[in-house]
Amino acid sequence: MEKYVWYFHEGSKDDRMLLGGKGANLAEMTRLGLPVPPGFTITTSACLRYLEEGEAFLDTLKEELEEKLKKLEQDMGKKFGSVQDPLLVSVRSGAAVSMPGMMDTVLNLGLNDNTVEGLEKATGSRWFALDCYRRLIQMYAEVVMGVASFLFSQELERIKEQYDAEADNQLTPAALEELIHYFKKIVVQETKEEFPQDPQKQLLKAIIAVLNSWNNRRAVVYRDAHAIPHDLGTAVNIQAMVFGNRGEKSGTGVLFTRDPSTGEKKLYGEFLMNAQGEDVVAGIRTPLPLDQMKEELPKIYNEIEEFAQRLEKHYKDIQDVEFTIEEGRLFILKTRNGERTAAAAIKIAVDLVEEGVLTKDEAILRVPPSELEKILHKQVELGKGYEVLARGLPASPGAASGKAVFNPDLAEKLAKKGERVILIALETTPDDIHGMIAAQGLLTTRGGMTSHAAVVARGMGKPAVCGCEALRIDTDKGQFSAGNHTIKNGEYITINGSTGEVIKGDSEMKEPELTDTTEKLLKWADERRKLKIRANADNGEDAQKARDFGAEGIGLCRTEHMFMGKDRMHLVRQLILGETEREQEAALENLLPLQQNDFREILQVMEGLPVTVRLLDPPLHEFLPDLLELQEEILRLEKIEDVELAQEKRELFRKTRNMSESNPMLGLRGCRLGIIMPSLYEMQVKALFRAGTELAAQGKDVIIEVMIPLVSEAEELAFLQPRLEKAIEEEFAQQGTSLEYQIGTMIELPRACVTADDIAQHADFFSFGTNDLTQTTYGFSRDDAEGKFLHYYLEKKILADNPFISLDKKGTGRLVKIAVEEGRKTRKGLKIGICGEHGGDPGSIEFCHNNGLDYVSCSPYRVPVARLAAAAASIRE
């Protein structure tokens, strides 16, 4: 039969999935000989069976529980429920993955009206016994019986005021007796039940409560936020109590073996004398810095320092340690790998290599690429004394400041005037999309990491804080309150989507930069990765940022982005709507020098590195006038009898309607436009190679790759390739020089994937446009999906991940694998990359590594993430 209850000495740190992180570490510390109070752990598999079968399963546990409780009584020399010297225990949760503060704990379990007298006799302190009892009643009532915590807090504050006590440890025994009386009354009023006097019932009900806390709302939200599976279950740790509230020689505290904010190698923590652990965490009293213990309790401090160093060396990572001092004797209650900031994670990993604790490979794997991403967005300038109003979920990284706005229409209106705004809502809906586009960032009080606001914000690359329940929004008044603060419409706030903080005022921001420590880690990563890392960049500024972040070329230069400005839009419009060769040639003639300047800027920045230029791929509707606006303009002109201009607008309306498409994303795009208008692509390659030869003449090393978009049929490539080669060679002849170059294609349609063997006959390289490939594989429009229904799919688990963020390996990924295999059958060694935003997603990068791609290309700010993720993939392989 499966064993469901393990005594601490029976397990080890390798049993994490079964005993949970806390239980496995308690077992490991027991094996190491550290001063750990004895106890036992109910396994995660017991939790899962209980959640499936209900309380009937507890009969299966009963015999094992009784056996382990007897051993604990023997080890402690005390009996659970005794009225002489009672054994008290704590009941704590402990999942396999750290979920700090998300599940429940009960301390001092085993006290009742009789055993509290026994505790007084055994310790000689009535104050201590009563203090433990009032703590148990409150914690048990909150965790097990569902009584609201504020009812007890209010009563505690009333009693403190009545007895003129500044802190709870200054209450007299008489005050504590009165407090216990009122705590019991609260329990009866709220639950219609008496506080249980049977210690065995207390223990069983506490175990049930901790098992049920696996599925409490905050735990589920936390798991969603951190991509933790919901089927792991929690372990339950039952441990003999040691008491930090035994008097002035007792205390409790928490510490990190290094500074979790900066990574500096020094003990970092807080402690309280004559207190229990929840006092430090809950902020009931102001704790003291651990450095003060060095002066006041040097012997204990030296012990703590020794144990902390042993634990860090043993676990090879920063440790978060909880300790208790009982009448001058130190006990270690918990250790776990410490939560840390992204900057600290990098510094600690690098320092541990230099201290000989980790290998370089271990350090690379120690820093999740998602952590690195947090320091590559705009950040709030630290040390500026900002005031945090509230905290929510860090739904989309980065930080932004702006005026608080509660209406998407107003957000759009103010943004058009150049104002920075933060859109605030209970939760966003698809109807809010215009305001979301206009805002610098999003703040909602509802929803988790897969809510509409979270999904859309991440897709747009904007910071978002979601599920910030501490905010109380009054949309009618246009304001929100948090604590004692009220923020009105138009007042500045800052949101930090990397931490979940909502900050008062217009905070100073700093641009992301790579520290020397980060550069060192990335250099180690570069030594290990096989994938090349390129960037998507459409101008010199982005290209320079990409190069600064370590990009090894441009994998995607989107030429349509070069014509979005008002000063150029009319030329593209003139080209598209031109009905004669003369009209089109005039537009091309004016576009060529503009293109040449754009290409020169990028090629100059990327000297010595390849630049892949995608020829024009415009969804035409983005370049054409709005038909409804044109109609309104024509009616206005007719009303004022401006005949000549009205006729001109009618002609423009006719041409626009002729070019309008029912589905622009599947219309006259990519190579289709190049085929019916070959002079367009010929103009682009002339501009590109004119810029290239000009730089080459100056001694610059220029490497150009021409990419033909949206090919679905090999004959499309066969038609365009020779025409482009001819235009390039003509340009070389005119300039009296030449450059090496390649002409390849963007694979972004399912048909292109399954006919890749034919397409490879005419292509020097493949580059997967996984954004469009995902759209055409699913039949989703990305804008519509993320704006209207994708958040619902994610919430309801219809989709596990957003396929536009993390590559859909079963569908889109299968097509990629087919294309790689088929393409290289025709052309051995065919160079293949990926240039959709999946190129910056760590899971997608691992897929690319495992399937033999040569490079990934992503936005400039994700280049360091891709470098680290590619190295991790190589190491894991």
mmCIF file of N, CA and C in Angstrom, residues 553-642:
data_model
loop_
_atom_site.group_PDB
_atom_site.id
_atom_site.type_symbol
_atom_site.label_atom_id
_atom_site.label_comp_id
_atom_site.label_asym_id
_atom_site.label_seq_id
_atom_site.Cartn_x
_atom_site.Cartn_y
_atom_site.Cartn_z
ATOM 1 N N GLY A 553 22.435 39.879 -36.432
ATOM 2 C CA GLY A 553 21.899 40.226 -37.739
ATOM 3 C C GLY A 553 20.451 40.648 -37.604
ATOM 4 N N ILE A 554 19.883 41.090 -38.711
ATOM 5 C CA ILE A 554 18.460 41.407 -38.776
ATOM 6 C C ILE A 554 17.776 40.237 -39.484
ATOM 7 N N GLY A 555 16.821 39.624 -38.804
ATOM 8 C CA GLY A 555 16.100 38.504 -39.399
ATOM 9 C C GLY A 555 14.837 38.930 -40.107
ATOM 10 N N LEU A 556 14.378 40.150 -39.827
ATOM 11 C CA LEU A 556 13.167 40.656 -40.471
ATOM 12 C C LEU A 556 13.172 42.173 -40.445
ATOM 13 N N CYS A 557 13.290 42.762 -41.646
ATOM 14 C CA CYS A 557 13.114 44.204 -41.825
ATOM 15 C C CYS A 557 11.839 44.372 -42.650
ATOM 16 N N ARG A 558 10.772 44.872 -42.010
ATOM 17 C CA ARG A 558 9.454 44.980 -42.658
ATOM 18 C C ARG A 558 9.363 46.312 -43.389
ATOM 19 N N THR A 559 9.383 46.255 -44.724
ATOM 20 C CA THR A 559 9.440 47.504 -45.487
ATOM 21 C C THR A 559 8.132 48.274 -45.460
ATOM 22 N N GLU A 560 6.996 47.601 -45.218
ATOM 23 C CA GLU A 560 5.731 48.353 -45.165
ATOM 24 C C GLU A 560 5.714 49.320 -43.991
ATOM 25 N N HIS A 561 6.475 49.021 -42.933
ATOM 26 C CA HIS A 561 6.522 49.915 -41.781
ATOM 27 C C HIS A 561 7.212 51.228 -42.136
ATOM 28 N N MET A 562 7.994 51.218 -43.221
ATOM 29 C CA MET A 562 8.698 52.435 -43.629
ATOM 30 C C MET A 562 7.771 53.451 -44.288
ATOM 31 N N PHE A 563 6.552 53.032 -44.624
ATOM 32 C CA PHE A 563 5.651 53.925 -45.358
ATOM 33 C C PHE A 563 4.406 54.290 -44.564
ATOM 34 N N MET A 564 4.436 54.032 -43.259
ATOM 35 C CA MET A 564 3.235 54.300 -42.466
ATOM 36 C C MET A 564 3.069 55.782 -42.136
ATOM 37 N N GLY A 565 4.133 56.561 -42.183
ATOM 38 C CA GLY A 565 4.054 57.976 -41.822
ATOM 39 C C GLY A 565 3.261 58.794 -42.831
ATOM 40 N N LYS A 566 2.706 59.932 -42.366
ATOM 41 C CA LYS A 566 1.879 60.776 -43.224
ATOM 42 C C LYS A 566 2.658 61.314 -44.422
ATOM 43 N N ASP A 567 3.973 61.533 -44.228
ATOM 44 C CA ASP A 567 4.769 62.115 -45.311
ATOM 45 C C ASP A 567 5.023 61.118 -46.438
ATOM 46 N N ARG A 568 4.751 59.830 -46.195
ATOM 47 C CA ARG A 568 5.011 58.811 -47.218
ATOM 48 C C ARG A 568 3.759 58.062 -47.652
ATOM 49 N N MET A 569 2.754 58.071 -46.808
ATOM 50 C CA MET A 569 1.542 57.308 -47.085
ATOM 51 C C MET A 569 0.961 57.654 -48.450
ATOM 52 N N HIS A 570 0.982 58.930 -48.814
ATOM 53 C CA HIS A 570 0.351 59.336 -50.076
ATOM 54 C C HIS A 570 1.048 58.724 -51.284
ATOM 55 N N LEU A 571 2.365 58.448 -51.151
ATOM 56 C CA LEU A 571 3.092 57.866 -52.274
ATOM 57 C C LEU A 571 2.689 56.406 -52.497
ATOM 58 N N VAL A 572 2.551 55.664 -51.395
ATOM 59 C CA VAL A 572 2.118 54.275 -51.521
ATOM 60 C C VAL A 572 0.675 54.234 -52.034
ATOM 61 N N ARG A 573 -0.126 55.152 -51.541
ATOM 62 C CA ARG A 573 -1.520 55.223 -51.992
ATOM 63 C C ARG A 573 -1.573 55.532 -53.489
ATOM 64 N N GLN A 574 -0.707 56.449 -53.920
ATOM 65 C CA GLN A 574 -0.639 56.808 -55.344
ATOM 66 C C GLN A 574 -0.239 55.592 -56.186
ATOM 67 N N LEU A 575 0.678 54.773 -55.632
ATOM 68 C CA LEU A 575 1.132 53.574 -56.333
ATOM 69 C C LEU A 575 0.003 52.545 -56.440
ATOM 70 N N ILE A 576 -0.675 52.307 -55.325
ATOM 71 C CA ILE A 576 -1.710 51.273 -55.291
ATOM 72 C C ILE A 576 -2.919 51.660 -56.136
ATOM 73 N N LEU A 577 -3.287 52.936 -56.077
ATOM 74 C CA LEU A 577 -4.491 53.376 -56.772
ATOM 75 C C LEU A 577 -4.215 53.831 -58.208
ATOM 76 N N GLY A 578 -2.930 53.886 -58.556
ATOM 77 C CA GLY A 578 -2.592 54.313 -59.917
ATOM 78 C C GLY A 578 -3.130 53.349 -60.964
ATOM 79 N N GLU A 579 -3.786 53.889 -61.980
ATOM 80 C CA GLU A 579 -4.412 53.036 -62.994
ATOM 81 C C GLU A 579 -3.627 53.029 -64.304
ATOM 82 N N THR A 580 -2.548 53.787 -64.343
ATOM 83 C CA THR A 580 -1.685 53.783 -65.527
ATOM 84 C C THR A 580 -0.257 53.545 -65.081
ATOM 85 N N GLU A 581 0.562 53.049 -66.024
ATOM 86 C CA GLU A 581 1.974 52.821 -65.717
ATOM 87 C C GLU A 581 2.647 54.131 -65.326
ATOM 88 N N ARG A 582 2.245 55.189 -65.979
ATOM 89 C CA ARG A 582 2.866 56.493 -65.718
ATOM 90 C C ARG A 582 2.636 56.921 -64.265
ATOM 91 N N GLU A 583 1.390 56.737 -63.788
ATOM 92 C CA GLU A 583 1.087 57.106 -62.398
ATOM 93 C C GLU A 583 1.923 56.263 -61.436
ATOM 94 N N GLN A 584 2.008 54.973 -61.720
ATOM 95 C CA GLN A 584 2.747 54.084 -60.834
ATOM 96 C C GLN A 584 4.242 54.378 -60.867
ATOM 97 N N GLU A 585 4.771 54.641 -62.062
ATOM 98 C CA GLU A 585 6.203 54.938 -62.182
ATOM 99 C C GLU A 585 6.570 56.212 -61.443
ATOM 100 N N ALA A 586 5.675 57.208 -61.488
ATOM 101 C CA ALA A 586 5.940 58.458 -60.771
ATOM 102 C C ALA A 586 6.032 58.210 -59.268
ATOM 103 N N ALA A 587 5.130 57.370 -58.765
ATOM 104 C CA ALA A 587 5.160 57.040 -57.333
ATOM 105 C C ALA A 587 6.437 56.282 -56.977
ATOM 106 N N LEU A 588 6.793 55.303 -57.813
ATOM 107 C CA LEU A 588 7.995 54.509 -57.546
ATOM 108 C C LEU A 588 9.254 55.365 -57.575
ATOM 109 N N GLU A 589 9.276 56.296 -58.498
ATOM 110 C CA GLU A 589 10.439 57.178 -58.626
ATOM 111 C C GLU A 589 10.646 57.995 -57.355
ATOM 112 N N ASN A 590 9.532 58.413 -56.755
ATOM 113 C CA ASN A 590 9.627 59.194 -55.517
ATOM 114 C C ASN A 590 9.916 58.306 -54.299
ATOM 115 N N LEU A 591 9.466 57.046 -54.366
ATOM 116 C CA LEU A 591 9.686 56.138 -53.239
ATOM 117 C C LEU A 591 11.124 55.632 -53.178
ATOM 118 N N LEU A 592 11.763 55.458 -54.308
ATOM 119 C CA LEU A 592 13.084 54.823 -54.354
ATOM 120 C C LEU A 592 14.113 55.523 -53.463
ATOM 121 N N PRO A 593 14.312 56.847 -53.553
ATOM 122 C CA PRO A 593 15.329 57.467 -52.691
ATOM 123 C C PRO A 593 14.979 57.381 -51.202
ATOM 124 N N LEU A 594 13.676 57.377 -50.898
ATOM 125 C CA LEU A 594 13.281 57.228 -49.500
ATOM 126 C C LEU A 594 13.678 55.846 -48.990
ATOM 127 N N GLN A 595 13.382 54.822 -49.804
ATOM 128 C CA GLN A 595 13.771 53.457 -49.455
ATOM 129 C C GLN A 595 15.283 53.347 -49.322
ATOM 130 N N GLN A 596 15.987 53.957 -50.245
ATOM 131 C CA GLN A 596 17.449 53.868 -50.237
ATOM 132 C C GLN A 596 18.011 54.421 -48.925
ATOM 133 N N ASN A 597 17.486 55.554 -48.478
ATOM 134 C CA ASN A 597 17.960 56.148 -47.222
ATOM 135 C C ASN A 597 17.643 55.249 -46.030
ATOM 136 N N ASP A 598 16.438 54.666 -46.044
ATOM 137 C CA ASP A 598 16.070 53.758 -44.952
ATOM 138 C C ASP A 598 17.018 52.559 -44.894
ATOM 139 N N PHE A 599 17.272 51.968 -46.045
ATOM 140 C CA PHE A 599 18.134 50.780 -46.094
ATOM 141 C C PHE A 599 19.572 51.135 -45.726
ATOM 142 N N ARG A 600 20.042 52.289 -46.176
ATOM 143 C CA ARG A 600 21.422 52.687 -45.871
ATOM 144 C C ARG A 600 21.619 52.771 -44.362
ATOM 145 N N GLU A 601 20.654 53.370 -43.679
ATOM 146 C CA GLU A 601 20.753 53.539 -42.224
ATOM 147 C C GLU A 601 20.867 52.188 -41.515
ATOM 148 N N ILE A 602 20.049 51.229 -41.924
ATOM 149 C CA ILE A 602 20.059 49.908 -41.278
ATOM 150 C C ILE A 602 21.317 49.130 -41.624
ATOM 151 N N LEU A 603 21.694 49.125 -42.902
ATOM 152 C CA LEU A 603 22.882 48.377 -43.332
ATOM 153 C C LEU A 603 24.148 48.918 -42.682
ATOM 154 N N GLN A 604 24.193 50.230 -42.491
ATOM 155 C CA GLN A 604 25.374 50.845 -41.880
ATOM 156 C C GLN A 604 25.506 50.394 -40.426
ATOM 157 N N VAL A 605 24.387 50.405 -39.702
ATOM 158 C CA VAL A 605 24.405 49.979 -38.305
ATOM 159 C C VAL A 605 24.814 48.511 -38.188
ATOM 160 N N MET A 606 24.332 47.680 -39.119
ATOM 161 C CA MET A 606 24.544 46.235 -39.033
ATOM 162 C C MET A 606 25.749 45.772 -39.859
ATOM 163 N N GLU A 607 26.706 46.645 -40.071
ATOM 164 C CA GLU A 607 27.889 46.304 -40.864
ATOM 165 C C GLU A 607 28.486 44.965 -40.407
ATOM 166 N N GLY A 608 28.730 44.082 -41.382
ATOM 167 C CA GLY A 608 29.339 42.794 -41.096
ATOM 168 C C GLY A 608 28.358 41.719 -40.670
ATOM 169 N N LEU A 609 27.092 42.088 -40.525
ATOM 170 C CA LEU A 609 26.068 41.132 -40.108
ATOM 171 C C LEU A 609 24.965 41.065 -41.164
ATOM 172 N N PRO A 610 24.326 39.916 -41.326
ATOM 173 C CA PRO A 610 23.298 39.783 -42.364
ATOM 174 C C PRO A 610 22.043 40.597 -42.046
ATOM 175 N N VAL A 611 21.450 41.149 -43.092
ATOM 176 C CA VAL A 611 20.196 41.895 -42.965
ATOM 177 C C VAL A 611 19.193 41.290 -43.942
ATOM 178 N N THR A 612 18.098 40.742 -43.397
ATOM 179 C CA THR A 612 17.049 40.154 -44.231
ATOM 180 C C THR A 612 15.943 41.174 -44.424
ATOM 181 N N VAL A 613 15.745 41.584 -45.662
ATOM 182 C CA VAL A 613 14.736 42.599 -45.982
ATOM 183 C C VAL A 613 13.536 41.924 -46.625
ATOM 184 N N ARG A 614 12.387 42.063 -45.969
ATOM 185 C CA ARG A 614 11.158 41.521 -46.553
ATOM 186 C C ARG A 614 10.551 42.564 -47.489
ATOM 187 N N LEU A 615 10.329 42.165 -48.726
ATOM 188 C CA LEU A 615 9.709 43.078 -49.677
ATOM 189 C C LEU A 615 8.272 43.368 -49.257
ATOM 190 N N LEU A 616 7.717 44.424 -49.804
ATOM 191 C CA LEU A 616 6.463 44.986 -49.314
ATOM 192 C C LEU A 616 5.360 43.934 -49.167
ATOM 193 N N ASP A 617 4.740 43.914 -47.988
ATOM 194 C CA ASP A 617 3.643 42.989 -47.690
ATOM 195 C C ASP A 617 2.545 43.761 -46.963
ATOM 196 N N PRO A 618 1.852 44.659 -47.687
ATOM 197 C CA PRO A 618 0.889 45.508 -46.990
ATOM 198 C C PRO A 618 -0.527 44.952 -47.000
ATOM 199 N N PRO A 619 -1.178 44.806 -45.843
ATOM 200 C CA PRO A 619 -2.630 44.691 -45.898
ATOM 201 C C PRO A 619 -3.144 46.019 -46.466
ATOM 202 N N LEU A 620 -3.703 46.008 -47.659
ATOM 203 C CA LEU A 620 -3.956 47.250 -48.402
ATOM 204 C C LEU A 620 -4.821 48.234 -47.634
ATOM 205 N N HIS A 621 -5.723 47.709 -46.806
ATOM 206 C CA HIS A 621 -6.630 48.619 -46.107
ATOM 207 C C HIS A 621 -5.873 49.601 -45.216
ATOM 208 N N GLU A 622 -4.654 49.236 -44.801
ATOM 209 C CA GLU A 622 -3.884 50.132 -43.947
ATOM 210 C C GLU A 622 -3.362 51.341 -44.717
ATOM 211 N N PHE A 623 -3.324 51.235 -46.040
ATOM 212 C CA PHE A 623 -2.811 52.331 -46.864
ATOM 213 C C PHE A 623 -3.910 53.085 -47.618
ATOM 214 N N LEU A 624 -5.113 52.553 -47.602
ATOM 215 C CA LEU A 624 -6.190 53.168 -48.378
ATOM 216 C C LEU A 624 -7.046 54.083 -47.514
ATOM 217 N N PRO A 625 -7.683 55.084 -48.128
ATOM 218 C CA PRO A 625 -8.584 55.955 -47.369
ATOM 219 C C PRO A 625 -9.771 55.171 -46.837
ATOM 220 N N ASP A 626 -10.397 55.680 -45.776
ATOM 221 C CA ASP A 626 -11.590 55.059 -45.218
ATOM 222 C C ASP A 626 -12.792 55.431 -46.076
ATOM 223 N N LEU A 627 -13.501 54.418 -46.589
ATOM 224 C CA LEU A 627 -14.612 54.662 -47.509
ATOM 225 C C LEU A 627 -15.730 55.474 -46.857
ATOM 226 N N LEU A 628 -16.044 55.176 -45.607
ATOM 227 C CA LEU A 628 -17.119 55.901 -44.939
ATOM 228 C C LEU A 628 -16.752 57.374 -44.766
ATOM 229 N N GLU A 629 -15.510 57.627 -44.375
ATOM 230 C CA GLU A 629 -15.069 59.017 -44.224
ATOM 231 C C GLU A 629 -15.094 59.743 -45.559
ATOM 232 N N LEU A 630 -14.726 59.034 -46.651
ATOM 233 C CA LEU A 630 -14.773 59.649 -47.980
ATOM 234 C C LEU A 630 -16.204 60.016 -48.365
ATOM 235 N N GLN A 631 -17.142 59.110 -48.085
ATOM 236 C CA GLN A 631 -18.546 59.392 -48.393
ATOM 237 C C GLN A 631 -19.041 60.629 -47.652
ATOM 238 N N GLU A 632 -18.703 60.721 -46.390
ATOM 239 C CA GLU A 632 -19.113 61.886 -45.599
ATOM 240 C C GLU A 632 -18.490 63.167 -46.140
ATOM 241 N N GLU A 633 -17.223 63.062 -46.578
ATOM 242 C CA GLU A 633 -16.547 64.229 -47.136
ATOM 243 C C GLU A 633 -17.196 64.659 -48.447
ATOM 244 N N ILE A 634 -17.575 63.687 -49.281
ATOM 245 C CA ILE A 634 -18.245 64.008 -50.559
ATOM 246 C C ILE A 634 -19.576 64.716 -50.298
ATOM 247 N N LEU A 635 -20.371 64.218 -49.357
ATOM 248 C CA LEU A 635 -21.653 64.850 -49.015
ATOM 249 C C LEU A 635 -21.451 66.275 -48.512
ATOM 250 N N ARG A 636 -20.417 66.481 -47.709
ATOM 251 C CA ARG A 636 -20.137 67.823 -47.193
ATOM 252 C C ARG A 636 -19.770 68.777 -48.326
ATOM 253 N N LEU A 637 -18.926 68.286 -49.267
ATOM 254 C CA LEU A 637 -18.497 69.131 -50.386
ATOM 255 C C LEU A 637 -19.664 69.441 -51.318
ATOM 256 N N GLU A 638 -20.540 68.457 -51.517
ATOM 257 C CA GLU A 638 -21.718 68.702 -52.365
ATOM 258 C C GLU A 638 -22.642 69.732 -51.726
ATOM 259 N N LYS A 639 -22.724 69.676 -50.395
ATOM 260 C CA LYS A 639 -23.605 70.617 -49.693
ATOM 261 C C LYS A 639 -23.097 72.047 -49.840
ATOM 262 N N ILE A 640 -21.769 72.219 -49.840
ATOM 263 C CA ILE A 640 -21.227 73.582 -49.986
ATOM 264 C C ILE A 640 -20.917 73.899 -51.452
ATOM 265 N N GLU A 641 -21.325 72.956 -52.350
ATOM 266 C CA GLU A 641 -21.234 73.141 -53.804
ATOM 267 C C GLU A 641 -19.800 73.365 -54.291
ATOM 268 N N ASP A 642 -18.858 72.618 -53.665
ATOM 269 C CA ASP A 642 -17.477 72.637 -54.163
ATOM 270 C C ASP A 642 -17.369 71.506 -55.191
#
